[in-house]
Coordinates of C-alpha atoms and ligand atoms in Angstrom, one line a residue:
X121 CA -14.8 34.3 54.4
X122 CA -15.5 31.0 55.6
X123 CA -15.1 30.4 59.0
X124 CA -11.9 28.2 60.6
X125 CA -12.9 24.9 61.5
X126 CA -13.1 24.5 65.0
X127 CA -10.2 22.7 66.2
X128 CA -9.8 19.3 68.1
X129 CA -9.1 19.5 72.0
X130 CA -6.4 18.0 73.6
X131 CA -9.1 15.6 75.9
X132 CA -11.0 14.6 72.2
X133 CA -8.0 14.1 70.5
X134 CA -6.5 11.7 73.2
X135 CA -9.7 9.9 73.5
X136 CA -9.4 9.3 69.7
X137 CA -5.9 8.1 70.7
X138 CA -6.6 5.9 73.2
X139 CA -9.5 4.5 71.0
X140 CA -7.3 3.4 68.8
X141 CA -4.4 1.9 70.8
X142 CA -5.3 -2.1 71.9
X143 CA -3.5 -4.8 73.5
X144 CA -0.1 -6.6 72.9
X145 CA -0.5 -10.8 73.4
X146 CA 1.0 -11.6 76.9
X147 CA 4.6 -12.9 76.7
X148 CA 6.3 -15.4 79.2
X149 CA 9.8 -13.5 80.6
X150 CA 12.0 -14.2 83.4
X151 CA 11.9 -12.7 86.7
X152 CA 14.4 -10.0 86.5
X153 CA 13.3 -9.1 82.5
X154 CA 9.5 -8.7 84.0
X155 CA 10.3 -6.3 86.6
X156 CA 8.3 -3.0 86.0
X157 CA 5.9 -5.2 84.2
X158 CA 2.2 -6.3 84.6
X159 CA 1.4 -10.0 85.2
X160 CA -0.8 -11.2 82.5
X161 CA -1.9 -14.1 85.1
X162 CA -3.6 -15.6 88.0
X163 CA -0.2 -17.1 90.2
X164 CA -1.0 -20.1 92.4
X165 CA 1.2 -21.5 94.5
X166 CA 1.9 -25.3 94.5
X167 CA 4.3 -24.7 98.0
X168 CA 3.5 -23.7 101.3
X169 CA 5.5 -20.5 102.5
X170 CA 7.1 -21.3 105.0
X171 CA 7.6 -24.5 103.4
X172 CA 8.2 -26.6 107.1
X173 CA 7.9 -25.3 110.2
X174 CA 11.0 -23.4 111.5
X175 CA 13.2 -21.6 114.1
X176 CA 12.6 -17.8 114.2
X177 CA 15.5 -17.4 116.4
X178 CA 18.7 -18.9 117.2
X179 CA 18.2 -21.0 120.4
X180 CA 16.7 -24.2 121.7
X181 CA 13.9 -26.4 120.2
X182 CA 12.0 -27.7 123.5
X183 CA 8.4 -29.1 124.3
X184 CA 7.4 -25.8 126.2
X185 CA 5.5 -27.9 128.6
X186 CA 8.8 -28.7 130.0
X187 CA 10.0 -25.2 130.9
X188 CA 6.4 -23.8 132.1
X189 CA 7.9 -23.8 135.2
X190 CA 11.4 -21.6 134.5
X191 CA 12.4 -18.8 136.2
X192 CA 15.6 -16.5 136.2
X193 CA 15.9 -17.7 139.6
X194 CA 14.8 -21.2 138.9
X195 CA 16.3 -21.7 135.5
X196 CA 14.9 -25.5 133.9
X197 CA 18.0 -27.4 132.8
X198 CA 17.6 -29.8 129.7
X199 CA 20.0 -31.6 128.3
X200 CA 21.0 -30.8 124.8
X201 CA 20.5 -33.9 122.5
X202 CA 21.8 -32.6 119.2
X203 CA 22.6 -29.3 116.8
X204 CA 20.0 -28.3 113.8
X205 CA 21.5 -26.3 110.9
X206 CA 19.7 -23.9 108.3
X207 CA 19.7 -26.7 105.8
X208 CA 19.3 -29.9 107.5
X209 CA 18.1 -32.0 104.9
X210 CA 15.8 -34.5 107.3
X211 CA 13.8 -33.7 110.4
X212 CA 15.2 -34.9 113.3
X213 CA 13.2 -35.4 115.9
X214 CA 13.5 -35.4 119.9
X215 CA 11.5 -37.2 123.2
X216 CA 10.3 -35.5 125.8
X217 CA 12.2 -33.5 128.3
X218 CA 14.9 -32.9 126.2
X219 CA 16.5 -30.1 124.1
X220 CA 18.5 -29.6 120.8
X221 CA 20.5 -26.2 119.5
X222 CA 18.8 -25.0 116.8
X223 CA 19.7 -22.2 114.4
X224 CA 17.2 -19.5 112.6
X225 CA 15.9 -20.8 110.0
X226 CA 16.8 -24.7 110.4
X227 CA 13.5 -27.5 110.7
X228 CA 11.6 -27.7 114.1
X229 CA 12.7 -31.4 115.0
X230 CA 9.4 -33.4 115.9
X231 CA 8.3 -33.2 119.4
X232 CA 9.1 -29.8 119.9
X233 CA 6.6 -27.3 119.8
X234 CA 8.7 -24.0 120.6
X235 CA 11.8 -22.5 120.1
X236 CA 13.6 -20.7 124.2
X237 CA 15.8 -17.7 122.7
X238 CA 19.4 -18.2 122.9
X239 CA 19.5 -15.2 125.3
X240 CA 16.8 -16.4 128.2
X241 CA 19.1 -19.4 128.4
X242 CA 23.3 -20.0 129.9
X243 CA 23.8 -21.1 126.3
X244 CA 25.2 -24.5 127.2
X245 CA 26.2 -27.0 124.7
X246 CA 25.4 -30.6 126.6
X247 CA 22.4 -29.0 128.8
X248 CA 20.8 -25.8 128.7
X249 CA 19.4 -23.2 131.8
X250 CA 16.6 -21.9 130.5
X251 CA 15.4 -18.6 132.4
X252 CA 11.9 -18.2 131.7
X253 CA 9.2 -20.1 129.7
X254 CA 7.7 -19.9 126.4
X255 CA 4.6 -20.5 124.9
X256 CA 3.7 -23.6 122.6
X257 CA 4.9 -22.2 119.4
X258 CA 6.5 -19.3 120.1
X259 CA 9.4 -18.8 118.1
X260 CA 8.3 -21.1 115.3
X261 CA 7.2 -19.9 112.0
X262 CA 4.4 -22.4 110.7
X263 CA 5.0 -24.1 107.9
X264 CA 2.2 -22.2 104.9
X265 CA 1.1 -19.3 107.9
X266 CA 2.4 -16.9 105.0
X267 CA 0.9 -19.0 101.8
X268 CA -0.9 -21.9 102.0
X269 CA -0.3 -24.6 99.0
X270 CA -3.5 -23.7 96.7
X271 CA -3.6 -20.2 97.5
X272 CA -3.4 -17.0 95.5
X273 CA 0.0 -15.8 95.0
X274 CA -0.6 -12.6 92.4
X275 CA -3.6 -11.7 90.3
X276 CA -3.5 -11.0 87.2
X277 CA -2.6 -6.7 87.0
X278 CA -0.1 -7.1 89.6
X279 CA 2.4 -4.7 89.1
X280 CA 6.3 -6.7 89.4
X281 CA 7.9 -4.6 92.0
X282 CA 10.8 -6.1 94.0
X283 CA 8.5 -7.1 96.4
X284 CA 6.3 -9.2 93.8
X285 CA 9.5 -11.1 91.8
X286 CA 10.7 -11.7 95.5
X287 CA 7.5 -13.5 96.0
X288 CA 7.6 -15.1 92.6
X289 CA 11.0 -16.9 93.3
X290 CA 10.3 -17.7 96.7
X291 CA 7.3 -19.9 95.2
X292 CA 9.3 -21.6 92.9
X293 CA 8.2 -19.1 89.8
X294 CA 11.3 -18.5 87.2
X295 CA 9.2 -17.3 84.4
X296 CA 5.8 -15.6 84.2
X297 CA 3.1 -14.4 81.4
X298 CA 3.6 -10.7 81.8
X299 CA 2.6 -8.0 79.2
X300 CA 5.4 -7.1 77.1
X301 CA 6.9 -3.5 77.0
X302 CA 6.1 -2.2 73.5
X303 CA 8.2 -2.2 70.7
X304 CA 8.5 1.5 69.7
X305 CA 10.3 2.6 66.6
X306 CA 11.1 6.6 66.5
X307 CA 12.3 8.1 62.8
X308 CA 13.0 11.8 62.7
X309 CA 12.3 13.1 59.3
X310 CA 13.8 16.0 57.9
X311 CA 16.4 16.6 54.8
X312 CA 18.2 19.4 57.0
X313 CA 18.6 16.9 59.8
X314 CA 22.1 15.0 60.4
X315 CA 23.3 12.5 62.8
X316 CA 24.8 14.0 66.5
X317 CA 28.2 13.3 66.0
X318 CA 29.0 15.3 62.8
X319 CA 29.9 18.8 62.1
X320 CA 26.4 20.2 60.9
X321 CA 27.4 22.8 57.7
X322 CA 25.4 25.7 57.3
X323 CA 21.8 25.1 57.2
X324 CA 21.7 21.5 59.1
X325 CA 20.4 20.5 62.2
X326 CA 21.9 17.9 64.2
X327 CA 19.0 15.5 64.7
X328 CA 17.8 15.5 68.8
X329 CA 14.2 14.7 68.5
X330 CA 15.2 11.0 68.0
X331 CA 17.1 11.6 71.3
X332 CA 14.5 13.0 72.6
X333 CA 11.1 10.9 72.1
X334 CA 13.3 7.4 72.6
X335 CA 14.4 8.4 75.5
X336 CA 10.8 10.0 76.8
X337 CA 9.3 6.4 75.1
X338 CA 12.1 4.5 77.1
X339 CA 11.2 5.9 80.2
X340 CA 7.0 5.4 79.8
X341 CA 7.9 1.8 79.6
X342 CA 8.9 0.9 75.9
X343 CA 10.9 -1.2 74.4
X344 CA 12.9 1.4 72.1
X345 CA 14.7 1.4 68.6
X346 CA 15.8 4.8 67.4
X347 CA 16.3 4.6 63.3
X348 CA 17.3 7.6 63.0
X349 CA 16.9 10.2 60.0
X350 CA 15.2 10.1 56.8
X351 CA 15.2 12.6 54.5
X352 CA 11.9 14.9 53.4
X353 CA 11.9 11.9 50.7
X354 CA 8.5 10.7 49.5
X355 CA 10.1 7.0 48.5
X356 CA 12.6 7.0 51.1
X357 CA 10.3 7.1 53.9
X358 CA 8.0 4.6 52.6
X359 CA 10.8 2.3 52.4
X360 CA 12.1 2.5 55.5
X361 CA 8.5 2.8 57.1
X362 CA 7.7 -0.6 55.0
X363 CA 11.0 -2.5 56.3
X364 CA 10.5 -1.4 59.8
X365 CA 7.0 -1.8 60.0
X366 CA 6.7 -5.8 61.3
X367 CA 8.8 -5.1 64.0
X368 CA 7.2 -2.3 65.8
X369 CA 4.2 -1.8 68.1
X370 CA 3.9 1.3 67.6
X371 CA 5.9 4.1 65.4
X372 CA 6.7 7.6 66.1
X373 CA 7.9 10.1 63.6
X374 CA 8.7 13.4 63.8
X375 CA 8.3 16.3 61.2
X376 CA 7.0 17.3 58.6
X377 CA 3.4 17.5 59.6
X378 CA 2.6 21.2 59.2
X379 CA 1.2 22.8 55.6
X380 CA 4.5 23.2 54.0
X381 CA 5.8 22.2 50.3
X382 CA 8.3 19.2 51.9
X383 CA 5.5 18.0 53.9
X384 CA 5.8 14.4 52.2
X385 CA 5.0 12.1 55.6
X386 CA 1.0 12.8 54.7
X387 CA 2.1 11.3 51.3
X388 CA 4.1 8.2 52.5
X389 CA 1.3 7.3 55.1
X390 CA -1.8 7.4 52.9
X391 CA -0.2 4.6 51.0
X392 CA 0.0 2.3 53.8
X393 CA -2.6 3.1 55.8
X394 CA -4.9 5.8 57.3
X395 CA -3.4 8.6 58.9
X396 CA -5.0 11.1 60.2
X397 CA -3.9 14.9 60.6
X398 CA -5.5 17.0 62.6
X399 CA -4.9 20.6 63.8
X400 CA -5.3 20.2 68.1
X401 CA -6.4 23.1 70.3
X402 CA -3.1 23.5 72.5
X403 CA 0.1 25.0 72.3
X404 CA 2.9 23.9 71.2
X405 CA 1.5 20.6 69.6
X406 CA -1.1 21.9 67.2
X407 CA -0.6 19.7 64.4
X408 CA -1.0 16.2 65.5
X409 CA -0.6 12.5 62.6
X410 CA -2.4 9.9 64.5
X411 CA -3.6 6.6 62.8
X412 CA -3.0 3.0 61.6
X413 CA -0.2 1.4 59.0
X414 CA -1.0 -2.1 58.0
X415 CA 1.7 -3.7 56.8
X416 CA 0.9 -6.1 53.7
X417 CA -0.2 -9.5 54.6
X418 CA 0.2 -8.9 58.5
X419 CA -3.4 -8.3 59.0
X420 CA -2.0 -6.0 61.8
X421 CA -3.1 -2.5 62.6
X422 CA 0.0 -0.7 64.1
X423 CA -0.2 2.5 65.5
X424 CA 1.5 5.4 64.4
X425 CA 1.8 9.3 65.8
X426 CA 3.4 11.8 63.7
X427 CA 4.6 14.7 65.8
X428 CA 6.2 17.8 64.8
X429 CA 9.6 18.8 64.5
X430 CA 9.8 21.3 67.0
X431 CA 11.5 19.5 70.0
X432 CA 9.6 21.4 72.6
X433 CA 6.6 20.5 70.1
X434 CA 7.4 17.1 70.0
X435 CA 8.2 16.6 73.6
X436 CA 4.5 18.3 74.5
X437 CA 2.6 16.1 72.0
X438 CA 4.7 12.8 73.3
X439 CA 3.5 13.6 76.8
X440 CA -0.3 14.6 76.1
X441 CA -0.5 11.5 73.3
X442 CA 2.4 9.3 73.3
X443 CA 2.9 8.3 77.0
X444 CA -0.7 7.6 77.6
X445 CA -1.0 5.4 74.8
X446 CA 2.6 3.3 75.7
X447 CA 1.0 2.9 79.2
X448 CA -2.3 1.6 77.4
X449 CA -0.2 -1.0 75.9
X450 CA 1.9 -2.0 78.9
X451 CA -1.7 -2.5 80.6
X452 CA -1.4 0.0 83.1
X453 CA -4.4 1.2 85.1
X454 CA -3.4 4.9 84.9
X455 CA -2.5 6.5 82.2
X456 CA -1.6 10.0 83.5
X457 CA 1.2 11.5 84.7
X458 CA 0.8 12.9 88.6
X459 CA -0.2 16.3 88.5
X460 CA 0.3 18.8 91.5
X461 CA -1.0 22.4 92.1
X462 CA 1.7 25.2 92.7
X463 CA 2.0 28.9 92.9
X464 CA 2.8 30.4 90.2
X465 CA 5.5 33.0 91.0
X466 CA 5.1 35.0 87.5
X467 CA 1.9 36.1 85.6
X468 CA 1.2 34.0 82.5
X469 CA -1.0 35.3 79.9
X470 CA -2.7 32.5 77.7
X471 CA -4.5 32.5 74.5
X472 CA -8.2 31.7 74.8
X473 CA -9.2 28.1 73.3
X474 CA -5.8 26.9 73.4
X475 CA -4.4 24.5 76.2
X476 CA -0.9 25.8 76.8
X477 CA 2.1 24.0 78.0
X478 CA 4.9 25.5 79.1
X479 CA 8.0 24.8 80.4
X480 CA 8.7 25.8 84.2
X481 CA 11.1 25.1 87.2
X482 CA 8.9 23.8 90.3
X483 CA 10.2 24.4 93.3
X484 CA 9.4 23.0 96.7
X485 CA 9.2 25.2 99.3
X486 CA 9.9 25.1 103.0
X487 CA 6.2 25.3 103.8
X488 CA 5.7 21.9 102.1
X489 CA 3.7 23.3 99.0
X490 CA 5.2 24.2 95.4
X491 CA 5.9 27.2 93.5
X492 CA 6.5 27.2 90.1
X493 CA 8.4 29.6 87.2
X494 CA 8.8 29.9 83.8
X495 CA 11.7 28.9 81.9
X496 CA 12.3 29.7 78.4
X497 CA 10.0 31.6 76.0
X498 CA 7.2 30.4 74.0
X499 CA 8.9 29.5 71.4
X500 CA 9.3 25.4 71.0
X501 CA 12.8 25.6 69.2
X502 CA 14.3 26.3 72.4
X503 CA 16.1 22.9 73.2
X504 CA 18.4 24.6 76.4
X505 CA 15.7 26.1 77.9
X506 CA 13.5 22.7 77.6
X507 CA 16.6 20.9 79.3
X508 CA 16.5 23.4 82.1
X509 CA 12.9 22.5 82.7
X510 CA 11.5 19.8 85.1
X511 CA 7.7 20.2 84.8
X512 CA 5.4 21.6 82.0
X513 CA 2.8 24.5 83.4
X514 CA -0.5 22.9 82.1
X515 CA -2.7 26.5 81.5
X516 CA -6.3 25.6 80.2
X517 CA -8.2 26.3 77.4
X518 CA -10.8 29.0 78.9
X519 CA -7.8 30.8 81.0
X520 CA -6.5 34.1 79.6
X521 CA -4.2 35.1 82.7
X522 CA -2.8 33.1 85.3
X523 CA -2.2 35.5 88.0
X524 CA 1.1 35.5 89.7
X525 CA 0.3 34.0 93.3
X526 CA -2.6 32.1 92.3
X527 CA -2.2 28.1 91.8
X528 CA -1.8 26.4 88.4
X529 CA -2.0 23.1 87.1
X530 CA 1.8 21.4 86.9
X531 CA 3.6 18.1 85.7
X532 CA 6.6 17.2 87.1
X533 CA 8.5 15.5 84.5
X534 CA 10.0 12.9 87.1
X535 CA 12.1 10.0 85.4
X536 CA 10.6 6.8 85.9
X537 CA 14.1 5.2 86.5
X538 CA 13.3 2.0 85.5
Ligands
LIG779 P1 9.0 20.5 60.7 O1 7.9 20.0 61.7 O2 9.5 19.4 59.9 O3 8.4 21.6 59.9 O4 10.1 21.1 61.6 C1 10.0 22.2 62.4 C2 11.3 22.6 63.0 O5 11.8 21.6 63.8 C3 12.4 22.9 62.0 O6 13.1 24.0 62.4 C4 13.2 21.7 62.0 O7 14.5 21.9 61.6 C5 13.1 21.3 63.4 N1 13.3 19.9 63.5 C6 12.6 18.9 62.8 N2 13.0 17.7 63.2 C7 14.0 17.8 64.1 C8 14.8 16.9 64.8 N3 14.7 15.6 64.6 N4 15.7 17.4 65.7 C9 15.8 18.7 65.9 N5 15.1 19.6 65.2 C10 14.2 19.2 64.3
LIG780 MG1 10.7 19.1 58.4

């Protein structure tokens, strides 16, 4: 008897993955529709922040030469010569041994160097007391001491937090070249599979892998389309593949990849590009579509995984393959999920040469570290016990027990809530 061929790993199949997944060309968005993006560009500023030198308190602009000499006992009085608003439109300026009420924010007038607090003063309206004196510039943000005009605002990389599109605006940036989310287009295949909605008769499925890998693809970062259903349908699919193809990044289809008689996605594929399918050491997951379509005249290579219909299958093989690759594309440094280490409160046995996942419940206990239990069994049609889950057990390939007490590897499926 011949021997089996040795199967893929996990780490050699994503690699082939991740080989194959390039870049998207950067797009120019608006602030709010970049957030959660990467900028695609090196950000200059052409203003000073602080634009013009300002009050950082409400109080009194003054020449702090005149008050060197205040005391609470010995309060300086100045007279007041005038009122500055946030939003005077000229600078007004001021002669020596005088005062004007100024407000946060509002233009240092010229010949003022400093600004007395409101509080070390009587607050008077024609003259002031001031109680105690300040230091040239104190209380005066300095017109570019955050950003000099000509200086660096964001690299390109930068990831566009709030912080960053804060920055962005403040500078006078409405738009920038960030790289786009991914257009992702998810068909579940299957001729028992119906739309959620209807009253499945005997032998359908209602359809939730669609559900299931949008929403997972939403939350890595794409930009999602569900179609929907197409039936085990050698022509069908290749139609639908054909019209959808131009407008998609990447495509995900579920089903039909194991040896079976209705297995017609292998068919569809090879006549429009080069798929490959591969049997992966892990479990669930082990058949694994990954490749190219080309859509006629395009000269474009889009990517395409074909995952299987197993739900707990497919949402295994979308977080080994799929959400590395959509973070490839969004340009992100770090492809991985966070893993952390946590006790496992059951033993696990594990099949040598296989890397398994499996569904558990972390918890975090009181000490600070995390224990961790199984939820659901083995098999990967078990769609309420994968909702009950919020991390997947990662058990690798050369492990045949994991002991209960001992530490194993865990990913907590946290949503990105983006
Ligand atoms: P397949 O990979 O097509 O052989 O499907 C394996 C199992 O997953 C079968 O029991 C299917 O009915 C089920 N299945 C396939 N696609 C879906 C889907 N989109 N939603 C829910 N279950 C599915
Ligand atoms: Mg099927």
């Amino acid at each position: 008897m011949a021997e089996a061929p040795r199967l893929r790993t996990v780490d050699e199949h994503l690699a082939v993955v991740l080989d194959g997944i390039g870049s998207i060309d950067p797009i120019e968005l608006t602030l709010l529709d970049a957030q959660g993006l990467l900028l695609a560009e090196n950000v200059v500023t052409d203003v000073a922040l602080p634009g013009f030198d300002n009050a950082a308190m409400d109080g009194y602009a003054v020449r702090a030469i005149d008050v060197r000499d205040a005391s609470e006992a010995n309060p300086v009085v100045l007279p007041v010569v005038g009122d500055i608003a946030a939003g005077a439109k000229s600078r007004s300026g001021m002669g020596p041994g005088l005062s004007m009420r100024i407000m946060t924010g509002a233009p240092i007038p010229a010949g003022a160097d400093a600004v007395v607090p409101l509080e070390v003063t009587d607050a008077g309206v024609a003259k002031v007391a001031v109680h105690r004196p300040v230091r040239s510039g104190e209380c005066v943000r300095r017109a570019g001491e955050d950003l000099p005009v000509g200086a660096g605002a964001l690299g390109a990389g930068a990831a566009l937090g709030p912080q960053q599109l804060a920055l962005l605006a403040a500078i006078g940036r409405d738009r920038v070249l960030v790289r786009p989310r991914p257009r992702v287009l998810v068909i579940s295949t299957g001729t028992e599979l119906i739309d959620v909605g209807r009253k499945p008769a005997f032998g359908e499925v209602t359809d939730s892998n669609s559900y299931l890998l949008s929403a997972a693809a939403r939350d890595a970062g794409a930009d999602v389309r569900r179609y929907g259903i197409v039936p085990d349908d050698h022509s069908q699919l290749l139609d639908v593949l054909e019209s959808q193809l131009l407008r998609a990044d990447m495509l995900i289809t579920t089903g039909g990849v194991s040896v079976g008689a209705f297995d017609v996605v292998k068919q569809a594929l090879s006549e429009l590009g080069t798929v490959d399918f591969v049997n992966v050491a892990m479990n669930p997951g082990k058949p694994q579509g990954f490749g190219h379509l080309t859509p006629s005249g395009s000269g474009q290579n889009v990517p395409i995984f074909c995952l299987p219909g197993n739900p707990v299958s497919a949402l295994v093989s979308f977080e080994a393959f799929v959400r590395p690759a959509v973070r490839k594309l969004l340009g992100k440094r770090n492809l991985q999920r966070a893993t952390v280490q946590a006790v496992a409160l059951e033993t696990i046995p594990s099949r040598s040469g296989r890397r398994e996942f499996r569904r558990g419940v972390l918890h975090r206990e009181a000490t600070g570290g995390y224990s961790v239990s199984l939820v659901g069994g083995s098999g990967s049609h078990l769609i309420a016990s994968m909702a009950a889950a919020n991390c997947l057990l990662v058990i690798d390939e050369e492990v045949t027990e994991v002991v209960a007490g001992s530490r194993v590897t865990v990913i907590p499926l946290l949503l990105a809530n983006r």
